[in-house]
XYZ file of C-alpha atoms in Angstrom:
626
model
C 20.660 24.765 -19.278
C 24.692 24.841 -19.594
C 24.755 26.661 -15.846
C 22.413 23.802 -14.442
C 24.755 22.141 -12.208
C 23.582 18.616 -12.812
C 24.070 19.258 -16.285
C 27.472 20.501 -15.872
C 28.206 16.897 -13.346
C 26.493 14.813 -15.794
C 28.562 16.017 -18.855
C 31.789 15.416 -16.705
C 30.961 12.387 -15.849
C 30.052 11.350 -19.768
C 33.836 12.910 -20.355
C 34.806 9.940 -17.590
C 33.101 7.449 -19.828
C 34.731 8.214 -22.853
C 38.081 8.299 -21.295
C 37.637 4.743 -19.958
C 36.757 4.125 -23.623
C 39.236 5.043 -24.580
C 41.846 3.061 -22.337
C 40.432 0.311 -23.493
C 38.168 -0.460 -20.451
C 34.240 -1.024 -20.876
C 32.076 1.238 -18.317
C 29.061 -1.252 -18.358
C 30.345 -4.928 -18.728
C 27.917 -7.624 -18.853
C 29.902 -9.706 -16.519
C 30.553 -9.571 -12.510
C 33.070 -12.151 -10.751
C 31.573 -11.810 -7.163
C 32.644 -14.387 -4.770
C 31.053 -13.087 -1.449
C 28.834 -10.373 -0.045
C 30.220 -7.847 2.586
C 27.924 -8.877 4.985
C 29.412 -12.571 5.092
C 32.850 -11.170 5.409
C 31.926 -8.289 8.283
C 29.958 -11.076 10.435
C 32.962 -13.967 10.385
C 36.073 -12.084 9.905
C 37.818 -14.979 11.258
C 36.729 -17.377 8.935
C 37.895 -14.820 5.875
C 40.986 -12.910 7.153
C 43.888 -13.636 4.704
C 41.534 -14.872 2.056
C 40.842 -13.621 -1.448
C 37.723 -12.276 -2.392
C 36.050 -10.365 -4.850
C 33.255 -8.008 -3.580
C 31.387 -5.506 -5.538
C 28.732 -2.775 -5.087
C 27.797 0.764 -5.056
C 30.805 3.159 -3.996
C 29.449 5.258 -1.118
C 32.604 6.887 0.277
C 35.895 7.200 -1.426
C 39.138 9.547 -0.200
C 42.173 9.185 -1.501
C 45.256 10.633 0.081
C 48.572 10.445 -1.930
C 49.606 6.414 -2.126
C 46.218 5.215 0.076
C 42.621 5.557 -1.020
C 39.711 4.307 0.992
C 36.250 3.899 -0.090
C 32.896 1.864 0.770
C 31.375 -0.504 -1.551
C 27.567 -1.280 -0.837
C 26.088 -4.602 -1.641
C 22.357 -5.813 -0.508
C 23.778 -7.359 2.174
C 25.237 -3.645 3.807
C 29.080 -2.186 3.452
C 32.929 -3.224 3.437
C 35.656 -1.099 3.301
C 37.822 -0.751 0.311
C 41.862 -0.095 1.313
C 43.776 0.302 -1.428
C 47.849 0.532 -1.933
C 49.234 2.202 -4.743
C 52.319 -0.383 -5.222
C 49.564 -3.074 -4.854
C 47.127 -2.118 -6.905
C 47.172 -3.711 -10.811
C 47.155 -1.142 -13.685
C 45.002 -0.330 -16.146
C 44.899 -2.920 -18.943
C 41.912 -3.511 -21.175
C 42.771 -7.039 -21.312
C 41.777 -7.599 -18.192
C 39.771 -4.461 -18.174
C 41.840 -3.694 -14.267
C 41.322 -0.018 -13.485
C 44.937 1.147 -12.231
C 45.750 3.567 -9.317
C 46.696 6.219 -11.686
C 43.116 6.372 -13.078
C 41.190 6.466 -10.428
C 39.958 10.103 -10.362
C 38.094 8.248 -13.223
C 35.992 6.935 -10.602
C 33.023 8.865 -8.750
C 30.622 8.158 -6.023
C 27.383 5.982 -7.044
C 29.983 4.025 -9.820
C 28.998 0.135 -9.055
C 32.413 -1.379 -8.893
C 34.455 -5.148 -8.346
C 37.214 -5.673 -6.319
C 39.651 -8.096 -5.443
C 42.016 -8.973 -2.619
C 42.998 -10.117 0.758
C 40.379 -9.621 3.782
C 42.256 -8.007 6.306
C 42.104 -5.658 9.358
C 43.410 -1.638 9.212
C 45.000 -0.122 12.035
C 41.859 1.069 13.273
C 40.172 -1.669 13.100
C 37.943 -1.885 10.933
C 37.248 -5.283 8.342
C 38.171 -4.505 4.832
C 39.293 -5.825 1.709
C 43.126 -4.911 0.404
C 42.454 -4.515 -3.102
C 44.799 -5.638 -5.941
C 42.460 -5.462 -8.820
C 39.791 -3.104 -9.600
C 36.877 -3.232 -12.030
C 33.958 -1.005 -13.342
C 30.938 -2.170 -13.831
C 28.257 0.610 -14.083
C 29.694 4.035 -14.732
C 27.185 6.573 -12.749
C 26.160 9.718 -14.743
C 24.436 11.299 -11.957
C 25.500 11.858 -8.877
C 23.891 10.503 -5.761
C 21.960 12.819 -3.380
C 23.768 14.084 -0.425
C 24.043 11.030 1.915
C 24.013 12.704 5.018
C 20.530 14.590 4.508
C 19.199 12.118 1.960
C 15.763 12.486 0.239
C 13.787 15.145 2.147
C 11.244 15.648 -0.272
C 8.399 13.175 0.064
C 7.622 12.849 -3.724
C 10.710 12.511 -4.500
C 11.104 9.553 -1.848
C 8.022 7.701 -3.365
C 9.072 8.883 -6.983
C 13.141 7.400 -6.747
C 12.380 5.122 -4.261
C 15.486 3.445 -5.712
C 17.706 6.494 -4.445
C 16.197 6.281 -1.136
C 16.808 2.979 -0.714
C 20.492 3.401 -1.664
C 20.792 6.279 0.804
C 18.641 4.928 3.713
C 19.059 1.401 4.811
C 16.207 1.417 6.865
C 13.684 1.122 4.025
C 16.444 -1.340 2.566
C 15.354 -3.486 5.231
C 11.773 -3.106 4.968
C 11.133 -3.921 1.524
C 13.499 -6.737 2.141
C 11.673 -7.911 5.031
C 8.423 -7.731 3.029
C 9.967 -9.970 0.620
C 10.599 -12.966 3.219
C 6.824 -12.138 4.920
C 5.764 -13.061 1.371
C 8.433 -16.236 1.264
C 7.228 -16.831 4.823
C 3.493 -16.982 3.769
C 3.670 -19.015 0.650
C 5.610 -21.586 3.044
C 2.418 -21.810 5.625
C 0.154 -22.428 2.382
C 2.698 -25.333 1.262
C 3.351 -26.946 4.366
C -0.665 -27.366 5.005
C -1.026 -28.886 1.252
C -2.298 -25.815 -0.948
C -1.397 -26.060 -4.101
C -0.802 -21.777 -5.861
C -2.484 -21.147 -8.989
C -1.892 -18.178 -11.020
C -5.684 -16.851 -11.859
C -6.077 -14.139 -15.040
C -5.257 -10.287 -14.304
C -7.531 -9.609 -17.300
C -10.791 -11.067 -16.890
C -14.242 -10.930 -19.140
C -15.996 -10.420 -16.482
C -15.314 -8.698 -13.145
C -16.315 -10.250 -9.593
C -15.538 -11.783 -6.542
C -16.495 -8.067 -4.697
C -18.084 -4.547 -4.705
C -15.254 -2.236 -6.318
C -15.113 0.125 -9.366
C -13.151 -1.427 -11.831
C -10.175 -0.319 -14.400
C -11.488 -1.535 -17.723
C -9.167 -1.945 -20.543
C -9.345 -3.106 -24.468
C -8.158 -6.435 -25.982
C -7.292 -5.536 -29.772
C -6.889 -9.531 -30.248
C -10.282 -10.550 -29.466
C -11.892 -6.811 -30.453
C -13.804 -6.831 -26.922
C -13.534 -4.901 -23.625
C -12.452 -6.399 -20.415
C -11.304 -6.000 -17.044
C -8.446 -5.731 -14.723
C -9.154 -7.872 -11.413
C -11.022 -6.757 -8.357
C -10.779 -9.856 -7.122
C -9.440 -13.749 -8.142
C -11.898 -15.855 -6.063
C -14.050 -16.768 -8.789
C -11.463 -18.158 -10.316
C -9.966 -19.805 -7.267
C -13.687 -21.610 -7.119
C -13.519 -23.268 -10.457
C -10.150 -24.473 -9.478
C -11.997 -26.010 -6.189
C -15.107 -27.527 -8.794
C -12.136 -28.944 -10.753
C -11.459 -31.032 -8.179
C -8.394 -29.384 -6.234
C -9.045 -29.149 -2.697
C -6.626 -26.831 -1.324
C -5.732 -23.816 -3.590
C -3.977 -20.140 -3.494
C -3.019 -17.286 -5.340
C -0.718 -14.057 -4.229
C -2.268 -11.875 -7.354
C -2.680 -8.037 -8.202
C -5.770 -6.514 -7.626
C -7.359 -3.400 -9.242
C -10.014 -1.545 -7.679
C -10.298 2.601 -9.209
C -11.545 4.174 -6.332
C -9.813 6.208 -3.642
C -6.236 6.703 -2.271
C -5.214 7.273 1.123
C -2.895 6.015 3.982
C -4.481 2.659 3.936
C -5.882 2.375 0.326
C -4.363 2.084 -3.250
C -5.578 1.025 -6.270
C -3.308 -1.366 -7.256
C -2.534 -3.605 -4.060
C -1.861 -7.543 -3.659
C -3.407 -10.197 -1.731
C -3.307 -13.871 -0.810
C -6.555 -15.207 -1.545
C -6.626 -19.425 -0.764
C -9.966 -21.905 -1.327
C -10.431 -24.996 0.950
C -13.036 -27.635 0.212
C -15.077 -29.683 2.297
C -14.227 -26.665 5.465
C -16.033 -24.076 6.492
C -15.301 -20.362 7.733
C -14.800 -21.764 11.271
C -12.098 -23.570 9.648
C -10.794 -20.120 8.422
C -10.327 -18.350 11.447
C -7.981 -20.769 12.524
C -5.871 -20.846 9.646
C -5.331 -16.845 9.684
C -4.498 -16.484 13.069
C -1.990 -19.409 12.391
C -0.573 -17.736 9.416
C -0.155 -14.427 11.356
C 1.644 -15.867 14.033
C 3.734 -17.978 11.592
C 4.389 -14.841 9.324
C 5.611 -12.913 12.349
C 8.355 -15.704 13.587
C 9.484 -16.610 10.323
C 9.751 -13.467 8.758
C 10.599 -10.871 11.987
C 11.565 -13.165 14.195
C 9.233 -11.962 17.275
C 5.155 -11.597 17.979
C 5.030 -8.101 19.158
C 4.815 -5.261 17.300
C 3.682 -1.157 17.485
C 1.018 -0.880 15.186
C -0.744 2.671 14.892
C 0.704 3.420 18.537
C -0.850 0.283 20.094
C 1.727 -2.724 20.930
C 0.174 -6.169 19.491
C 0.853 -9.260 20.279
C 0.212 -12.413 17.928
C 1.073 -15.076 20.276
C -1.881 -14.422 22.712
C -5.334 -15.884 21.212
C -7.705 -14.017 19.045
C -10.793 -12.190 20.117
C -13.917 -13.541 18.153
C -16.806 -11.966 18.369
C -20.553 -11.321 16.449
C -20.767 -8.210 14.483
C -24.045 -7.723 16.613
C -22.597 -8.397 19.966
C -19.616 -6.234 19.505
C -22.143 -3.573 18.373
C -24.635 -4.109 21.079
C -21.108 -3.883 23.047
C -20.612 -0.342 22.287
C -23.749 1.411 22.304
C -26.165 -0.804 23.747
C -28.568 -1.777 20.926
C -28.937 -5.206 19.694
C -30.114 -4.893 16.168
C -31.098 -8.623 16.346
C -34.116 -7.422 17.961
C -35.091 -4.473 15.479
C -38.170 -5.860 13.613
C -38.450 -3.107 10.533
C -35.712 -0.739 8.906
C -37.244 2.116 10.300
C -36.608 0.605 14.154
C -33.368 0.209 13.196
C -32.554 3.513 11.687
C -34.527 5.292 14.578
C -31.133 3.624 16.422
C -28.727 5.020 14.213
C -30.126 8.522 14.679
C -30.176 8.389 18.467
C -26.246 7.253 17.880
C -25.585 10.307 15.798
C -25.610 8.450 12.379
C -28.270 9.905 10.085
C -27.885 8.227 7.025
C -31.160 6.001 7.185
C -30.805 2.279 5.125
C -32.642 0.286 3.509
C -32.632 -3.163 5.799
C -31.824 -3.912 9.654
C -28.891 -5.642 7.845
C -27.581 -2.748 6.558
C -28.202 -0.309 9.457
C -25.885 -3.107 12.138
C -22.859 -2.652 9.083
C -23.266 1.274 9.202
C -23.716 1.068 13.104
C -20.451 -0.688 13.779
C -18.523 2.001 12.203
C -18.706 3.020 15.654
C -17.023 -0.121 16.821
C -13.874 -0.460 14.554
C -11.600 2.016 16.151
C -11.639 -0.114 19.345
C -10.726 -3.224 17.701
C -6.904 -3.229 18.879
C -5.933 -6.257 19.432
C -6.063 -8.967 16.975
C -10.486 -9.979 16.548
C -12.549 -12.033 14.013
C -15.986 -10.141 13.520
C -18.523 -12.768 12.349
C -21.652 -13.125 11.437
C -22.036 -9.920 8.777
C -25.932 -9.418 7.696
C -26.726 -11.456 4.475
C -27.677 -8.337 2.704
C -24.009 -7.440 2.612
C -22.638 -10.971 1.954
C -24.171 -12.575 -1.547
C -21.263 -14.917 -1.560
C -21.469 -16.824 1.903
C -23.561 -18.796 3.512
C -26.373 -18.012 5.831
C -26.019 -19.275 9.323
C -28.153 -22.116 9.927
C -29.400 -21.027 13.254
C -30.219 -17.472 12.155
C -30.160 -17.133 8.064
C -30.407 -13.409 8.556
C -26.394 -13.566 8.878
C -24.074 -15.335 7.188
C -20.566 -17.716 7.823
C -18.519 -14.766 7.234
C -15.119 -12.945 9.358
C -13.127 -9.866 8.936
C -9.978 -9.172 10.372
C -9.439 -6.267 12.902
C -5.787 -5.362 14.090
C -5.500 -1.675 15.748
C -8.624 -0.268 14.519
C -7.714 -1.629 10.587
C -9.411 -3.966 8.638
C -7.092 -6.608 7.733
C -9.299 -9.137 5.565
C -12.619 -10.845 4.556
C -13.465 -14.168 4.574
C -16.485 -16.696 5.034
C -17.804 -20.195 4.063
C -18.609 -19.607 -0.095
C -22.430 -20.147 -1.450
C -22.510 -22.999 -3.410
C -26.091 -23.135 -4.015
C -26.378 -22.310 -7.544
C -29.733 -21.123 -7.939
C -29.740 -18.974 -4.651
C -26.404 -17.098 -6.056
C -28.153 -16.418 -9.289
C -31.269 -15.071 -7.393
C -29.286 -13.014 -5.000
C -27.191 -11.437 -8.492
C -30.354 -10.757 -10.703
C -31.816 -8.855 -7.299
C -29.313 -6.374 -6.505
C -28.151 -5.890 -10.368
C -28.939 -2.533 -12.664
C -27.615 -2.329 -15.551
C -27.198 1.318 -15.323
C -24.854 1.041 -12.841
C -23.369 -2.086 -14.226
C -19.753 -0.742 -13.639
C -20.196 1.283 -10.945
C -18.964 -1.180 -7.825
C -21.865 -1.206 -6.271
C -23.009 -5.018 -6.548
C -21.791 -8.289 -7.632
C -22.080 -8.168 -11.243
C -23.694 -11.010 -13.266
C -21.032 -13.818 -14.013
C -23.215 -16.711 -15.997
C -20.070 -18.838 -16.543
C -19.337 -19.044 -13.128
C -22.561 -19.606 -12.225
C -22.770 -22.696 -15.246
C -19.640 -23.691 -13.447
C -21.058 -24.082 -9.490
C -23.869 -25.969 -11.545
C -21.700 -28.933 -12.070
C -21.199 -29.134 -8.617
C -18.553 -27.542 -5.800
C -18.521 -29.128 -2.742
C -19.061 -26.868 0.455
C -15.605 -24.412 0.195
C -14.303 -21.641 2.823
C -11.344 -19.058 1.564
C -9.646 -16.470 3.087
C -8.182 -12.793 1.809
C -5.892 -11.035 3.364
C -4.398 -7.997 1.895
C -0.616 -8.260 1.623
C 0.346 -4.595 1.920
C -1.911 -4.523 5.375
C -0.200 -7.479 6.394
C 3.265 -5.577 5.511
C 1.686 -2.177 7.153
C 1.317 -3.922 10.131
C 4.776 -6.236 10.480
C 7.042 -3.175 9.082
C 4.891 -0.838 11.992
C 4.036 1.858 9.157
C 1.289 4.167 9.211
C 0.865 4.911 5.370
C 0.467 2.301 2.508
C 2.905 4.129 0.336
C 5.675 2.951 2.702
C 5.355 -0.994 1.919
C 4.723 -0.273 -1.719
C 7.862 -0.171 -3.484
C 6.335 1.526 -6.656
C 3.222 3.588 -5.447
C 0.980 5.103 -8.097
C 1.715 8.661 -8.920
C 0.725 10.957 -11.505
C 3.452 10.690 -14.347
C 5.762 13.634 -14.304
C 8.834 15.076 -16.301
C 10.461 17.774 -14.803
C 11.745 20.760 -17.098
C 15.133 19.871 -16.536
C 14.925 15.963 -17.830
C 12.829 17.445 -20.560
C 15.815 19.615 -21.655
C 18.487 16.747 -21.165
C 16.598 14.118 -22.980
C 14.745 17.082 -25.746
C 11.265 15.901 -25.256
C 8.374 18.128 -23.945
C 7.002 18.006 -20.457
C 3.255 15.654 -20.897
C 0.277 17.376 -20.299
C -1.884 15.778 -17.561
C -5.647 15.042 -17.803
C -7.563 16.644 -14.378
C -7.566 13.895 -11.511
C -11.613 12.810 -11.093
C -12.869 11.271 -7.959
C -10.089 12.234 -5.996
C -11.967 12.448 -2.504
C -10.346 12.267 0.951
C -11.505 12.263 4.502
C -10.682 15.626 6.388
C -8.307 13.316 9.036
C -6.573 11.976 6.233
C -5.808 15.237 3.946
C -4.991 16.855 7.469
C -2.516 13.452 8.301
C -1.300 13.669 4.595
C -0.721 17.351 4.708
C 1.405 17.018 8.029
C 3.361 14.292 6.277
C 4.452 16.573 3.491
C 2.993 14.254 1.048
C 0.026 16.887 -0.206
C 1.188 20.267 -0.995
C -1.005 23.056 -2.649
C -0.332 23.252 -6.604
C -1.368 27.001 -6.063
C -0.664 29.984 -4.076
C -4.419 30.697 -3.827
C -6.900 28.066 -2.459
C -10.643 28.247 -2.692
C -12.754 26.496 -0.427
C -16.677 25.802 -0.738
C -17.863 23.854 1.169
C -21.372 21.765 -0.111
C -23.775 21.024 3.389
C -26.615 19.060 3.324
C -28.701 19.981 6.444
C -31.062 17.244 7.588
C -35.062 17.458 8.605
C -34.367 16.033 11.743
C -32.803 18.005 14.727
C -31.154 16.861 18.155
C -33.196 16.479 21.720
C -31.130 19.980 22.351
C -32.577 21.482 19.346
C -29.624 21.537 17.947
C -29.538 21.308 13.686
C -28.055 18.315 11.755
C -25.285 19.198 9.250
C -23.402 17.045 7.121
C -21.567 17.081 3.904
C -18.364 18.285 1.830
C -15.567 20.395 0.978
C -14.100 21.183 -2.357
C -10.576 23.009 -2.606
C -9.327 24.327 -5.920
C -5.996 25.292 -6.172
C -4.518 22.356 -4.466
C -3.923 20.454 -7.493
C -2.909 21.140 -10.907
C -5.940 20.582 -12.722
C -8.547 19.545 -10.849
C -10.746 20.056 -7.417
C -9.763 18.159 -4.073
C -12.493 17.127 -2.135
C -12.799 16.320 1.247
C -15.720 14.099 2.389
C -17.200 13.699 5.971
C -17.292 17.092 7.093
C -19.938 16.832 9.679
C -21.186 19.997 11.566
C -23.675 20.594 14.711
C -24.793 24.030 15.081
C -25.346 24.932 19.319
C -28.880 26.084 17.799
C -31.934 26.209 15.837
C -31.148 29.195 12.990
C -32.983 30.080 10.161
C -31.766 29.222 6.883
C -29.727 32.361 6.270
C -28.340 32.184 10.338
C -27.308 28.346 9.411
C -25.614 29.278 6.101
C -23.064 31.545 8.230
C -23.015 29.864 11.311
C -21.646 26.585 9.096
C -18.834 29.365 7.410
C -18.113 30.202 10.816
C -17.216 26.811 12.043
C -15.277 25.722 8.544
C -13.415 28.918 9.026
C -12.799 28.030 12.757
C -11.537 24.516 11.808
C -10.634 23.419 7.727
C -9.578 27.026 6.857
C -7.649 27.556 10.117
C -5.640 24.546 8.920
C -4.727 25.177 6.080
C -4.183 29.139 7.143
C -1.393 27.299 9.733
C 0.189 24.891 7.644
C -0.041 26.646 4.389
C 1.208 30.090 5.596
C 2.095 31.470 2.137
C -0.969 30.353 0.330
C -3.949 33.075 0.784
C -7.129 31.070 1.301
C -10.149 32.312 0.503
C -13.770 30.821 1.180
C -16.617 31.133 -1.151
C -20.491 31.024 0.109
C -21.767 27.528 1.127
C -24.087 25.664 -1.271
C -26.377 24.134 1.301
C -29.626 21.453 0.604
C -32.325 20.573 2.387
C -32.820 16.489 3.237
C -36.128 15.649 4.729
């Protein structure tokens, strides 16, 4: 470990500690005299030049040549230069804990440092301040990565996203613009009268949506609980209480899948109105979008997933059914049995038969989502899917319900909330099974709530949507991890800060459920984001090969692929894989013909990106669906 260069910089720069120690001077004072930010000073140089100031930041650059030194101190606000003159400069003295010229190889790159002096102009030009007194704040033990090149590795950017941010002010500015969207969208809420509530993270009882849930343990009241899927619930008793405009920006824990657009921990803005309905709704998101986009970025037009939107033109609305019927021609309105409507899906190349028309139109416009570019409100979901709103009154088959499309992404759900006490409790007791209470797969039984809509809530509309889509789509990124500060990672010690700070590197439990789609592994492979734990990757893939068969003859194939050796201790699977063979094989003839074409497309993939792995592909495990 003593040849480890970081070791060897880190112990220097402990020597540098000690030595202001023992001048007297304290490397990590509790107390900074900043008058201004560099920013204010670079943008009105004529209002500062000749003034005093004290600035202070992170030194990014710092030369010193004989008399002069130069460096760059780096605030939130961006960078000043530092000039500093020997003769001017005050000398150490612990009284007033000044760092003197003569001690300033004491100093290092990454220290965060005060100065003081007169704003002036160099020779060349450029703003900075003439120092006369010099403070440490923070003495740096490890040195910065190089700035030039800055963090290459992807885990390490979403690991120290702190370093990245220091070295890159690009996501500087993003995380900092996500801060005023937030600001910006609390602002729209107040200035229309809602009042924000903070509802519990830790609930009794999970609800308000279809998710797999964290659970956890309170030792206080010896009883298991939950971690929030959702706050509405909550939100609603605040509405029965008698508020009539309510909001909450809360966390949100759903344990299911990660992927460029998903996370398990995420945030959203969730608001109640009374006496509204969803019509009500649509208006106030398309407002708040538009709002959120001048306030916060100052223009309406944005690239979002390679497609330029604009929020200042008006919002597409359209039924789920027409924008279906849109696309491939069938109106399910007119399907009288699940079987007509499943006959539908098959024709469109879905075979995956449900159990109600309602359910078949949901899986159907699938098809439709990738051509929702422009800003559209989808209403009028089938009340299978939608326990929580309210049936249209023209057609109860549907309900008063919108989601929010923006370049193929779903950007929200909303609708006008049941409030029919009895029907909610009927709807609940229909779809729930105990064996799969905690599963995500229905609403799960809430009997306080449902005491609570008892007393009374008058007819309510709320809307949902997510805040890091919202930021996805403002900051134009691609992949969730980018507008989440702190994204969740598998905890990790590396062998060298298990040597510095004498503790052992953790041993992880294997990653379950861990399933991607093939786009996205491929997407997240390209990104450098998934790299194979192994040098030796085994593929099987898992088919299920269904009864029915094409107007061509041609057979149905759909299923899985597991990889081992991609992570440390557990199998990678990749879900979706759907294959057509050109013709009808026998069972033996289809079992090869289906290695064929994942060796032609999955394994050639990872054969190209992953030339120094050796891939290898064990037999298919292939079932029979009638």
């Amino acid at each position: 470990m003593s040849t480890n260069p970081l070791v060897e910089i880190r112990n220097i720069r402990l020597g540098k500690a000690a030595s202001l120690r023992g001048l007297g001077l304290n490397p990590y004072p509790s107390r900074c005299r900043r008058t201004h930010y560099a920013k204010a000073i670079v943008d009105d140089f004529a209002g500062h030049e000749g003034r005093t100031v004290t600035v202070a930041g992170r030194l990014m650059a710092w030369r010193k040549q004989g008399a002069l030194a130069f460096g760059h101190v780096q605030d939130q606000s961006g960078r000043i230069q530092l000039f500093l003159r020997r003769q001017l400069v005050h000398p150490s003295d612990a009284a007033t804990q000044a760092l003197g010229y003569a001690d300033l190889p004491l100093l290092d790159l990454g220290d965060v440092i005060e100065a003081t002096g007169k704003v002036i102009k160099t020779e060349r030009g450029e703003i900075s301040v003439l120092v006369e007194q010099l403070r440490m704040l923070t003495k740096a033990i490890r040195p910065l990565p190089d700035q030039w090149s800055g963090l290459k590795d992807r885990e390490q950017v979403l690991r120290k996203r702190y370093l990245d941010v220091i070295l890159d002010r690009q996501p500087h500015e993003r995380f900092a613009a996500i801060s005023r969207m937030l600001a910006a969208i609390r602002a729209f809420l107040d200035e229309r009268g809602f009042a924000e509530f903070p509802t519990p993270v830790i609930q009794p009882q999970y609800g308000g949506g279809t998710a797999k849930p964290f659970k956890t343990h309170v030792n206080a009241l010896g009883c298991d609980m939950y971690l929030a899927i959702s706050h509405e619930l909550y939100l609603k008793r605040l509405i029965v209480a008698g508020f009539d405009k309510v909001y909450t920006i809360g966390r949100y824990f759903r344990n299911e899948g990660i992927d460029r657009s998903h996370h398990p921990e995420f945030s959203m803005v969730e608001t109640m109105t009374a006496y509204e309905n969803y019509e009500y709704n649509m208006n106030l998101i398309e407002d708040m979008f538009r709002h959120v986009a001048l306030q916060a970025f100052g223009r309406t037009q944005f690239n979002v997933r390679g497609h330029l939107i604009d929020f200042a033109q008006p919002w597409r609305r359209v039924s789920m059914a027409d924008a279906v019927k849109e696309k491939t021609g069938v109106d399910f309105r007119a399907c009288q049995t699940a079987d007509e409507a499943n006959a539908h899906l098959a024709a469109l190349g879905i075979h995956e038969p449900q159990l109600s028309v309602g359910e078949a139109l949901v899986k159907a416009f699938e098809l439709v989502e990738p051509d929702l570019i422009q800003p559209t409100l989808v209403f009028g979901h089938p009340v299978e899917i939608s326990p929580l709103a309210k049936p249209l009154a023209d057609d109860p088959r549907f309900v008063e319900r919108f989601e929010i499309f923006i370049a193929g992404m779903e950007c929200g759900d909303n609708w006008s909330e049941q409030n029919d006490p009895a029907h909610l409790l009927e709807t609940w007791q229909k779809a729930y099974r105990a064996e799969e209470r905690d599963q995500g797969k229905f609403h799960t039984l809430d009997f306080d709530f449902i005491e609570a809509l008892e007393y009374g809530m008058p007819p309510t509309t709320g809307i949902g949507p997510g805040i890091e889509r919202m930021a996805m789509i403002f900051t134009e990124q691609e992949n969730i991890d980018d507008v989440i500060f702190f994204p969740l990672m598998r905890p990790s010690v590396s062998a060298l800060n298990a040597s510095i700070f004498g503790v052992q590197e953790p041993a992880l439990a294997p990653v379950e459920d861990l399933v991607l789609s093939c786009e996205d592994f491929e997407a997240l492979c390209d990104d450098g984001v998934l790299k194979p734990h192994a040098h030796h990757l085994t593929v099987t893939p898992h088919v299920r090969l269904w009864g029915v068969r094409s107007p061509l003859g041609r057979s149905r194939a759909s299923g899985h692929v597991d990889i081992e050796g991609f992570l440390p201790a557990s199998v990678l699977r990749l879900a979706g894989y759907k294959i057509k063979s050109e013709e009808p094989l026998s069972e033996a003839e289809e079992q090869k013909k289906i290695l064929d074409l994942l060796d032609l497309s999955l394994v050639q993939f990872l054969r190209k990106t992953f030339p120094e792995c050796q891939v290898t592909v064990s037999p298919a495990t292939v079932l029979r669906s009638p």
